[in-house]
Amino acid sequence: AQSVTQLDSHVSVSEGTPVLLRCNYSSSYSPSLFWYVQHPNKGLQLLLKYTSAATLVKGINGFEAEFKKSETSFHLTKPSAHMSDAAEYFCVVRGDGSGNTGKLIFGQGTTLQVKP
Amino acid sequence: EAGVAQSPRYKIIEKRQSVAFWCNPISGHATLYWYQQILGQGPKLLIQFQNNGVVDDSQLPKDRFSAERLKGVDSTLKIQPAKLEDSAVYLCASSLAFDRAGANVLTFGAGSRLTVL
């Protein structure tokens, strides 16, 4: 079965410093992976997606993620944090191995705090 | 384009009462999803429709939850009777399709927050 594990439940950075949110995945085949962001009282927004093309994926708002098969990781990074980046971030894998390729499996989430 | 609309945004009920949530997906989106997000957890798929047929309801507690998408557009999720552990945000999402690359990107609504007392 597909699954993702977000290694940190809470990350705190200062404004202007780099952001690293860690995600490991488990998959029996080449996965489709995503990062979603959820601001308070707002819907989930897609940041970026990996679907077996380039391993370095660029997303919105300066975020990017690198797919590393050897490490089964898909970490999210941003060179310089902005106050508006404070939110909940979810690492997501598509499909649960049962044949439903539309199903998204979410990690537990990482809360990003950005300090001034 | 208009996004995924959900209502009500907030609902407070007592246990054993019933509640219904409504979702209007993006026009033309054939696939509709209901997710449950309990506080501090990632969303979990409850049910997935393709047009008005069910693709996956393996994690829907069918003794108390029901959902329908009669005309392949709007959908309603009902809980009856509600339990304390049903307190959560219920997220609706839609996509053009679920089984074609490029057409299976989900757009989420803002969610309906349920509190069961």
PDB file of N, CA and C in Angstrom, chain B residues 26-114:
ATOM      1  N   ILE B  26     -16.609  22.075  -9.501  1.00  0.00           N
ATOM      2  CA  ILE B  26     -16.316  22.922 -10.652  1.00  0.00           C
ATOM      3  C   ILE B  26     -17.068  22.361 -11.856  1.00  0.00           C
ATOM      4  N   SER B  27     -17.640  23.261 -12.633  1.00  0.00           N
ATOM      5  CA  SER B  27     -18.426  22.843 -13.784  1.00  0.00           C
ATOM      6  C   SER B  27     -17.607  21.969 -14.730  1.00  0.00           C
ATOM      7  N   GLY B  28     -18.174  20.831 -15.101  1.00  0.00           N
ATOM      8  CA  GLY B  28     -17.493  19.938 -16.027  1.00  0.00           C
ATOM      9  C   GLY B  28     -16.629  18.886 -15.370  1.00  0.00           C
ATOM     10  N   HIS B  29     -16.452  18.985 -14.076  1.00  0.00           N
ATOM     11  CA  HIS B  29     -15.640  17.985 -13.365  1.00  0.00           C
ATOM     12  C   HIS B  29     -16.484  16.736 -13.104  1.00  0.00           C
ATOM     13  N   ALA B  30     -16.000  15.609 -13.634  1.00  0.00           N
ATOM     14  CA  ALA B  30     -16.759  14.372 -13.530  1.00  0.00           C
ATOM     15  C   ALA B  30     -16.540  13.666 -12.197  1.00  0.00           C
ATOM     16  N   THR B  31     -15.362  13.888 -11.599  1.00  0.00           N
ATOM     17  CA  THR B  31     -15.028  13.164 -10.368  1.00  0.00           C
ATOM     18  C   THR B  31     -15.186  14.081  -9.163  1.00  0.00           C
ATOM     19  N   LEU B  32     -15.855  13.571  -8.151  1.00  0.00           N
ATOM     20  CA  LEU B  32     -16.102  14.326  -6.919  1.00  0.00           C
ATOM     21  C   LEU B  32     -15.687  13.469  -5.730  1.00  0.00           C
ATOM     22  N   TYR B  33     -15.041  14.106  -4.769  1.00  0.00           N
ATOM     23  CA  TYR B  33     -14.496  13.418  -3.602  1.00  0.00           C
ATOM     24  C   TYR B  33     -14.989  14.088  -2.321  1.00  0.00           C
ATOM     25  N   TRP B  34     -15.250  13.283  -1.306  1.00  0.00           N
ATOM     26  CA  TRP B  34     -15.471  13.779   0.051  1.00  0.00           C
ATOM     27  C   TRP B  34     -14.338  13.248   0.940  1.00  0.00           C
ATOM     28  N   TYR B  35     -13.670  14.176   1.617  1.00  0.00           N
ATOM     29  CA  TYR B  35     -12.618  13.832   2.555  1.00  0.00           C
ATOM     30  C   TYR B  35     -13.019  14.286   3.962  1.00  0.00           C
ATOM     31  N   GLN B  36     -12.568  13.532   4.954  1.00  0.00           N
ATOM     32  CA  GLN B  36     -12.745  13.908   6.358  1.00  0.00           C
ATOM     33  C   GLN B  36     -11.390  14.287   6.940  1.00  0.00           C
ATOM     34  N   GLN B  37     -11.300  15.457   7.573  1.00  0.00           N
ATOM     35  CA  GLN B  37     -10.048  15.887   8.184  1.00  0.00           C
ATOM     36  C   GLN B  37     -10.286  16.142   9.670  1.00  0.00           C
ATOM     37  N   ILE B  38      -9.818  15.210  10.479  1.00  0.00           N
ATOM     38  CA  ILE B  38      -9.894  15.358  11.929  1.00  0.00           C
ATOM     39  C   ILE B  38      -8.742  16.257  12.377  1.00  0.00           C
ATOM     40  N   LEU B  39      -8.973  17.050  13.394  1.00  0.00           N
ATOM     41  CA  LEU B  39      -7.982  18.014  13.868  1.00  0.00           C
ATOM     42  C   LEU B  39      -6.633  17.341  14.121  1.00  0.00           C
ATOM     43  N   GLY B  40      -5.594  17.897  13.520  1.00  0.00           N
ATOM     44  CA  GLY B  40      -4.252  17.367  13.725  1.00  0.00           C
ATOM     45  C   GLY B  40      -3.885  16.216  12.813  1.00  0.00           C
ATOM     46  N   GLN B  41      -4.768  15.870  11.890  1.00  0.00           N
ATOM     47  CA  GLN B  41      -4.498  14.763  10.964  1.00  0.00           C
ATOM     48  C   GLN B  41      -4.636  15.228   9.521  1.00  0.00           C
ATOM     49  N   GLY B  42      -4.112  14.424   8.609  1.00  0.00           N
ATOM     50  CA  GLY B  42      -4.315  14.690   7.201  1.00  0.00           C
ATOM     51  C   GLY B  42      -5.693  14.223   6.765  1.00  0.00           C
ATOM     52  N   PRO B  43      -6.206  14.786   5.687  1.00  0.00           N
ATOM     53  CA  PRO B  43      -7.523  14.369   5.189  1.00  0.00           C
ATOM     54  C   PRO B  43      -7.540  12.894   4.801  1.00  0.00           C
ATOM     55  N   LYS B  44      -8.699  12.267   4.988  1.00  0.00           N
ATOM     56  CA  LYS B  44      -8.897  10.864   4.651  1.00  0.00           C
ATOM     57  C   LYS B  44     -10.084  10.756   3.704  1.00  0.00           C
ATOM     58  N   LEU B  45      -9.914  10.023   2.593  1.00  0.00           N
ATOM     59  CA  LEU B  45     -11.000   9.875   1.620  1.00  0.00           C
ATOM     60  C   LEU B  45     -12.147   9.081   2.212  1.00  0.00           C
ATOM     61  N   LEU B  46     -13.354   9.654   2.119  1.00  0.00           N
ATOM     62  CA  LEU B  46     -14.562   8.936   2.537  1.00  0.00           C
ATOM     63  C   LEU B  46     -15.231   8.262   1.344  1.00  0.00           C
ATOM     64  N   ILE B  47     -15.425   9.046   0.266  1.00  0.00           N
ATOM     65  CA  ILE B  47     -16.124   8.504  -0.893  1.00  0.00           C
ATOM     66  C   ILE B  47     -15.714   9.282  -2.123  1.00  0.00           C
ATOM     67  N   GLN B  48     -15.688   8.580  -3.250  1.00  0.00           N
ATOM     68  CA  GLN B  48     -15.295   9.155  -4.528  1.00  0.00           C
ATOM     69  C   GLN B  48     -16.326   8.761  -5.565  1.00  0.00           C
ATOM     70  N   PHE B  49     -16.838   9.762  -6.293  1.00  0.00           N
ATOM     71  CA  PHE B  49     -17.820   9.534  -7.349  1.00  0.00           C
ATOM     72  C   PHE B  49     -17.184   9.812  -8.715  1.00  0.00           C
ATOM     73  N   GLN B  50     -17.594   9.035  -9.708  1.00  0.00           N
ATOM     74  CA  GLN B  50     -17.328   9.354 -11.097  1.00  0.00           C
ATOM     75  C   GLN B  50     -18.701   9.545 -11.717  1.00  0.00           C
ATOM     76  N   ASN B  51     -19.007  10.798 -12.113  1.00  0.00           N
ATOM     77  CA  ASN B  51     -20.371  11.179 -12.489  1.00  0.00           C
ATOM     78  C   ASN B  51     -21.288  10.823 -11.307  1.00  0.00           C
ATOM     79  N   ASN B  52     -22.284   9.995 -11.471  1.00  0.00           N
ATOM     80  CA  ASN B  52     -23.133   9.684 -10.321  1.00  0.00           C
ATOM     81  C   ASN B  52     -22.906   8.279  -9.785  1.00  0.00           C
ATOM     82  N   GLY B  53     -21.810   7.646 -10.209  1.00  0.00           N
ATOM     83  CA  GLY B  53     -21.476   6.313  -9.711  1.00  0.00           C
ATOM     84  C   GLY B  53     -20.344   6.364  -8.696  1.00  0.00           C
ATOM     85  N   VAL B  54     -20.368   5.428  -7.754  1.00  0.00           N
ATOM     86  CA  VAL B  54     -19.355   5.374  -6.704  1.00  0.00           C
ATOM     87  C   VAL B  54     -18.119   4.609  -7.181  1.00  0.00           C
ATOM     88  N   VAL B  55     -16.950   5.241  -7.067  1.00  0.00           N
ATOM     89  CA  VAL B  55     -15.687   4.597  -7.430  1.00  0.00           C
ATOM     90  C   VAL B  55     -15.072   3.913  -6.218  1.00  0.00           C
ATOM     91  N   ASP B  56     -15.148   4.600  -5.070  1.00  0.00           N
ATOM     92  CA  ASP B  56     -14.485   4.090  -3.859  1.00  0.00           C
ATOM     93  C   ASP B  56     -15.229   4.620  -2.645  1.00  0.00           C
ATOM     94  N   ASP B  57     -15.762   3.741  -1.825  1.00  0.00           N
ATOM     95  CA  ASP B  57     -16.356   4.144  -0.542  1.00  0.00           C
ATOM     96  C   ASP B  57     -15.869   3.208   0.561  1.00  0.00           C
ATOM     97  N   SER B  58     -14.661   2.706   0.390  1.00  0.00           N
ATOM     98  CA  SER B  58     -14.138   1.706   1.310  1.00  0.00           C
ATOM     99  C   SER B  58     -13.920   2.230   2.724  1.00  0.00           C
ATOM    100  N   GLN B  59     -13.754   3.550   2.888  1.00  0.00           N
ATOM    101  CA  GLN B  59     -13.515   4.096   4.223  1.00  0.00           C
ATOM    102  C   GLN B  59     -14.707   4.901   4.724  1.00  0.00           C
ATOM    103  N   LEU B  60     -15.854   4.730   4.112  1.00  0.00           N
ATOM    104  CA  LEU B  60     -17.064   5.423   4.553  1.00  0.00           C
ATOM    105  C   LEU B  60     -17.769   4.561   5.610  1.00  0.00           C
ATOM    106  N   PRO B  61     -17.993   5.084   6.823  1.00  0.00           N
ATOM    107  CA  PRO B  61     -18.731   4.311   7.847  1.00  0.00           C
ATOM    108  C   PRO B  61     -20.204   4.223   7.459  1.00  0.00           C
ATOM    109  N   LYS B  62     -20.541   3.171   6.774  1.00  0.00           N
ATOM    110  CA  LYS B  62     -21.841   3.118   6.105  1.00  0.00           C
ATOM    111  C   LYS B  62     -23.015   2.952   7.070  1.00  0.00           C
ATOM    112  N   ASP B  63     -22.721   2.640   8.318  1.00  0.00           N
ATOM    113  CA  ASP B  63     -23.828   2.528   9.270  1.00  0.00           C
ATOM    114  C   ASP B  63     -24.378   3.903   9.649  1.00  0.00           C
ATOM    115  N   ARG B  64     -23.585   4.963   9.396  1.00  0.00           N
ATOM    116  CA  ARG B  64     -24.057   6.293   9.799  1.00  0.00           C
ATOM    117  C   ARG B  64     -23.847   7.347   8.719  1.00  0.00           C
ATOM    118  N   PHE B  65     -22.963   7.112   7.781  1.00  0.00           N
ATOM    119  CA  PHE B  65     -22.663   8.076   6.725  1.00  0.00           C
ATOM    120  C   PHE B  65     -23.300   7.610   5.417  1.00  0.00           C
ATOM    121  N   SER B  66     -23.816   8.587   4.683  1.00  0.00           N
ATOM    122  CA  SER B  66     -24.297   8.291   3.333  1.00  0.00           C
ATOM    123  C   SER B  66     -23.990   9.479   2.447  1.00  0.00           C
ATOM    124  N   ALA B  67     -23.850   9.224   1.169  1.00  0.00           N
ATOM    125  CA  ALA B  67     -23.576  10.299   0.222  1.00  0.00           C
ATOM    126  C   ALA B  67     -24.233   9.965  -1.101  1.00  0.00           C
ATOM    127  N   GLU B  68     -24.626  11.014  -1.801  1.00  0.00           N
ATOM    128  CA  GLU B  68     -25.229  10.794  -3.102  1.00  0.00           C
ATOM    129  C   GLU B  68     -24.834  11.915  -4.057  1.00  0.00           C
ATOM    130  N   ARG B  69     -24.883  11.595  -5.328  1.00  0.00           N
ATOM    131  CA  ARG B  69     -24.595  12.560  -6.387  1.00  0.00           C
ATOM    132  C   ARG B  69     -25.546  12.216  -7.526  1.00  0.00           C
ATOM    133  N   LEU B  70     -26.813  12.549  -7.323  1.00  0.00           N
ATOM    134  CA  LEU B  70     -27.870  12.010  -8.153  1.00  0.00           C
ATOM    135  C   LEU B  70     -27.762  12.395  -9.625  1.00  0.00           C
ATOM    136  N   LYS B  71     -27.438  13.605  -9.939  1.00  0.00           N
ATOM    137  CA  LYS B  71     -27.423  14.043 -11.336  1.00  0.00           C
ATOM    138  C   LYS B  71     -26.001  14.219 -11.849  1.00  0.00           C
ATOM    139  N   GLY B  72     -25.039  13.689 -11.104  1.00  0.00           N
ATOM    140  CA  GLY B  72     -23.663  13.783 -11.542  1.00  0.00           C
ATOM    141  C   GLY B  72     -23.062  15.162 -11.391  1.00  0.00           C
ATOM    142  N   VAL B  73     -23.713  16.020 -10.610  1.00  0.00           N
ATOM    143  CA  VAL B  73     -23.178  17.361 -10.404  1.00  0.00           C
ATOM    144  C   VAL B  73     -23.000  17.585  -8.903  1.00  0.00           C
ATOM    145  N   ASP B  74     -24.033  18.167  -8.249  1.00  0.00           N
ATOM    146  CA  ASP B  74     -23.955  18.410  -6.817  1.00  0.00           C
ATOM    147  C   ASP B  74     -23.923  17.107  -6.040  1.00  0.00           C
ATOM    148  N   SER B  75     -23.420  17.210  -4.815  1.00  0.00           N
ATOM    149  CA  SER B  75     -23.388  16.041  -3.940  1.00  0.00           C
ATOM    150  C   SER B  75     -23.766  16.448  -2.529  1.00  0.00           C
ATOM    151  N   THR B  76     -24.357  15.485  -1.803  1.00  0.00           N
ATOM    152  CA  THR B  76     -24.709  15.679  -0.397  1.00  0.00           C
ATOM    153  C   THR B  76     -24.102  14.562   0.430  1.00  0.00           C
ATOM    154  N   LEU B  77     -23.496  14.912   1.539  1.00  0.00           N
ATOM    155  CA  LEU B  77     -22.958  13.951   2.506  1.00  0.00           C
ATOM    156  C   LEU B  77     -23.780  14.075   3.782  1.00  0.00           C
ATOM    157  N   LYS B  78     -24.315  12.959   4.247  1.00  0.00           N
ATOM    158  CA  LYS B  78     -25.166  12.978   5.438  1.00  0.00           C
ATOM    159  C   LYS B  78     -24.578  12.093   6.536  1.00  0.00           C
ATOM    160  N   ILE B  79     -24.752  12.543   7.760  1.00  0.00           N
ATOM    161  CA  ILE B  79     -24.341  11.766   8.926  1.00  0.00           C
ATOM    162  C   ILE B  79     -25.566  11.629   9.832  1.00  0.00           C
ATOM    163  N   GLN B  80     -25.909  10.357  10.135  1.00  0.00           N
ATOM    164  CA  GLN B  80     -27.079  10.125  10.982  1.00  0.00           C
ATOM    165  C   GLN B  80     -26.988   8.739  11.598  1.00  0.00           C
ATOM    166  N   PRO B  81     -26.908   8.612  12.921  1.00  0.00           N
ATOM    167  CA  PRO B  81     -26.762   9.676  13.910  1.00  0.00           C
ATOM    168  C   PRO B  81     -25.289  10.038  14.114  1.00  0.00           C
ATOM    169  N   ALA B  82     -25.044  11.280  14.459  1.00  0.00           N
ATOM    170  CA  ALA B  82     -23.665  11.737  14.643  1.00  0.00           C
ATOM    171  C   ALA B  82     -23.101  11.269  15.977  1.00  0.00           C
ATOM    172  N   LYS B  83     -21.786  11.007  15.967  1.00  0.00           N
ATOM    173  CA  LYS B  83     -21.043  10.670  17.172  1.00  0.00           C
ATOM    174  C   LYS B  83     -20.015  11.755  17.456  1.00  0.00           C
ATOM    175  N   LEU B  84     -19.518  11.769  18.682  1.00  0.00           N
ATOM    176  CA  LEU B  84     -18.518  12.776  19.050  1.00  0.00           C
ATOM    177  C   LEU B  84     -17.303  12.719  18.118  1.00  0.00           C
ATOM    178  N   GLU B  85     -16.914  11.509  17.741  1.00  0.00           N
ATOM    179  CA  GLU B  85     -15.709  11.357  16.911  1.00  0.00           C
ATOM    180  C   GLU B  85     -15.896  11.807  15.464  1.00  0.00           C
ATOM    181  N   ASP B  86     -17.116  12.222  15.113  1.00  0.00           N
ATOM    182  CA  ASP B  86     -17.351  12.744  13.770  1.00  0.00           C
ATOM    183  C   ASP B  86     -16.985  14.218  13.668  1.00  0.00           C
ATOM    184  N   SER B  87     -16.618  14.825  14.779  1.00  0.00           N
ATOM    185  CA  SER B  87     -16.170  16.227  14.742  1.00  0.00           C
ATOM    186  C   SER B  87     -14.944  16.329  13.847  1.00  0.00           C
ATOM    187  N   ALA B  88     -15.058  17.141  12.807  1.00  0.00           N
ATOM    188  CA  ALA B  88     -14.000  17.203  11.792  1.00  0.00           C
ATOM    189  C   ALA B  88     -14.370  18.269  10.775  1.00  0.00           C
ATOM    190  N   VAL B  89     -13.457  18.496   9.842  1.00  0.00           N
ATOM    191  CA  VAL B  89     -13.761  19.310   8.670  1.00  0.00           C
ATOM    192  C   VAL B  89     -14.024  18.351   7.516  1.00  0.00           C
ATOM    193  N   TYR B  90     -15.116  18.567   6.830  1.00  0.00           N
ATOM    194  CA  TYR B  90     -15.479  17.719   5.693  1.00  0.00           C
ATOM    195  C   TYR B  90     -15.174  18.509   4.416  1.00  0.00           C
ATOM    196  N   LEU B  91     -14.229  17.978   3.662  1.00  0.00           N
ATOM    197  CA  LEU B  91     -13.724  18.646   2.467  1.00  0.00           C
ATOM    198  C   LEU B  91     -14.291  17.981   1.233  1.00  0.00           C
ATOM    199  N   CYS B  92     -14.763  18.806   0.325  1.00  0.00           N
ATOM    200  CA  CYS B  92     -15.184  18.321  -0.983  1.00  0.00           C
ATOM    201  C   CYS B  92     -14.143  18.742  -2.002  1.00  0.00           C
ATOM    202  N   ALA B  93     -13.884  17.886  -2.959  1.00  0.00           N
ATOM    203  CA  ALA B  93     -12.930  18.202  -4.027  1.00  0.00           C
ATOM    204  C   ALA B  93     -13.486  17.656  -5.342  1.00  0.00           C
ATOM    205  N   SER B  94     -12.998  18.201  -6.439  1.00  0.00           N
ATOM    206  CA  SER B  94     -13.414  17.685  -7.738  1.00  0.00           C
ATOM    207  C   SER B  94     -12.240  17.701  -8.706  1.00  0.00           C
ATOM    208  N   SER B  95     -12.350  16.871  -9.737  1.00  0.00           N
ATOM    209  CA  SER B  95     -11.353  16.843 -10.807  1.00  0.00           C
ATOM    210  C   SER B  95     -12.052  16.482 -12.110  1.00  0.00           C
ATOM    211  N   LEU B  96     -11.395  16.798 -13.234  1.00  0.00           N
ATOM    212  CA  LEU B  96     -11.977  16.490 -14.531  1.00  0.00           C
ATOM    213  C   LEU B  96     -12.235  14.998 -14.660  1.00  0.00           C
ATOM    214  N   ALA B  97     -11.268  14.211 -14.231  1.00  0.00           N
ATOM    215  CA  ALA B  97     -11.373  12.752 -14.238  1.00  0.00           C
ATOM    216  C   ALA B  97     -10.479  12.253 -13.121  1.00  0.00           C
ATOM    217  N   PHE B  98     -10.402  10.936 -12.926  1.00  0.00           N
ATOM    218  CA  PHE B  98      -9.509  10.428 -11.891  1.00  0.00           C
ATOM    219  C   PHE B  98      -8.466   9.474 -12.437  1.00  0.00           C
ATOM    220  N   ASP B  99      -8.634   9.110 -13.705  1.00  0.00           N
ATOM    221  CA  ASP B  99      -7.777   8.056 -14.240  1.00  0.00           C
ATOM    222  C   ASP B  99      -7.005   8.479 -15.476  1.00  0.00           C
ATOM    223  N   ARG B 100      -6.874   9.790 -15.679  1.00  0.00           N
ATOM    224  CA  ARG B 100      -6.091  10.282 -16.812  1.00  0.00           C
ATOM    225  C   ARG B 100      -5.105  11.325 -16.324  1.00  0.00           C
ATOM    226  N   ALA B 101      -3.847  11.123 -16.664  1.00  0.00           N
ATOM    227  CA  ALA B 101      -2.826  12.092 -16.287  1.00  0.00           C
ATOM    228  C   ALA B 101      -3.179  13.441 -16.878  1.00  0.00           C
ATOM    229  N   GLY B 102      -2.992  14.458 -16.099  1.00  0.00           N
ATOM    230  CA  GLY B 102      -3.302  15.810 -16.538  1.00  0.00           C
ATOM    231  C   GLY B 102      -4.735  16.214 -16.251  1.00  0.00           C
ATOM    232  N   ALA B 103      -5.617  15.245 -16.054  1.00  0.00           N
ATOM    233  CA  ALA B 103      -7.021  15.550 -15.776  1.00  0.00           C
ATOM    234  C   ALA B 103      -7.407  15.211 -14.354  1.00  0.00           C
ATOM    235  N   ASN B 104      -6.436  14.694 -13.577  1.00  0.00           N
ATOM    236  CA  ASN B 104      -6.777  14.187 -12.255  1.00  0.00           C
ATOM    237  C   ASN B 104      -6.244  15.060 -11.126  1.00  0.00           C
ATOM    238  N   VAL B 105      -6.031  16.343 -11.401  1.00  0.00           N
ATOM    239  CA  VAL B 105      -5.618  17.270 -10.338  1.00  0.00           C
ATOM    240  C   VAL B 105      -6.863  17.703  -9.570  1.00  0.00           C
ATOM    241  N   LEU B 106      -6.829  17.546  -8.244  1.00  0.00           N
ATOM    242  CA  LEU B 106      -7.981  17.878  -7.419  1.00  0.00           C
ATOM    243  C   LEU B 106      -7.993  19.354  -7.049  1.00  0.00           C
ATOM    244  N   THR B 107      -9.188  19.948  -7.085  1.00  0.00           N
ATOM    245  CA  THR B 107      -9.416  21.275  -6.532  1.00  0.00           C
ATOM    246  C   THR B 107     -10.329  21.110  -5.326  1.00  0.00           C
ATOM    247  N   PHE B 108      -9.896  21.665  -4.186  1.00  0.00           N
ATOM    248  CA  PHE B 108     -10.631  21.495  -2.938  1.00  0.00           C
ATOM    249  C   PHE B 108     -11.499  22.712  -2.625  1.00  0.00           C
ATOM    250  N   GLY B 109     -12.637  22.470  -1.976  1.00  0.00           N
ATOM    251  CA  GLY B 109     -13.423  23.535  -1.390  1.00  0.00           C
ATOM    252  C   GLY B 109     -12.850  23.937  -0.041  1.00  0.00           C
ATOM    253  N   ALA B 110     -13.453  24.958   0.570  1.00  0.00           N
ATOM    254  CA  ALA B 110     -12.950  25.480   1.846  1.00  0.00           C
ATOM    255  C   ALA B 110     -13.303  24.585   3.018  1.00  0.00           C
ATOM    256  N   GLY B 111     -14.275  23.691   2.823  1.00  0.00           N
ATOM    257  CA  GLY B 111     -14.612  22.733   3.866  1.00  0.00           C
ATOM    258  C   GLY B 111     -15.802  23.149   4.716  1.00  0.00           C
ATOM    259  N   SER B 112     -16.390  22.145   5.376  1.00  0.00           N
ATOM    260  CA  SER B 112     -17.489  22.348   6.325  1.00  0.00           C
ATOM    261  C   SER B 112     -17.024  21.796   7.666  1.00  0.00           C
ATOM    262  N   ARG B 113     -16.961  22.682   8.658  1.00  0.00           N
ATOM    263  CA  ARG B 113     -16.464  22.272   9.987  1.00  0.00           C
ATOM    264  C   ARG B 113     -17.628  21.828  10.845  1.00  0.00           C
ATOM    265  N   LEU B 114     -17.577  20.572  11.295  1.00  0.00           N
ATOM    266  CA  LEU B 114     -18.626  19.998  12.135  1.00  0.00           C
ATOM    267  C   LEU B 114     -18.106  19.828  13.555  1.00  0.00           C
TER     268      LEU B 114
END
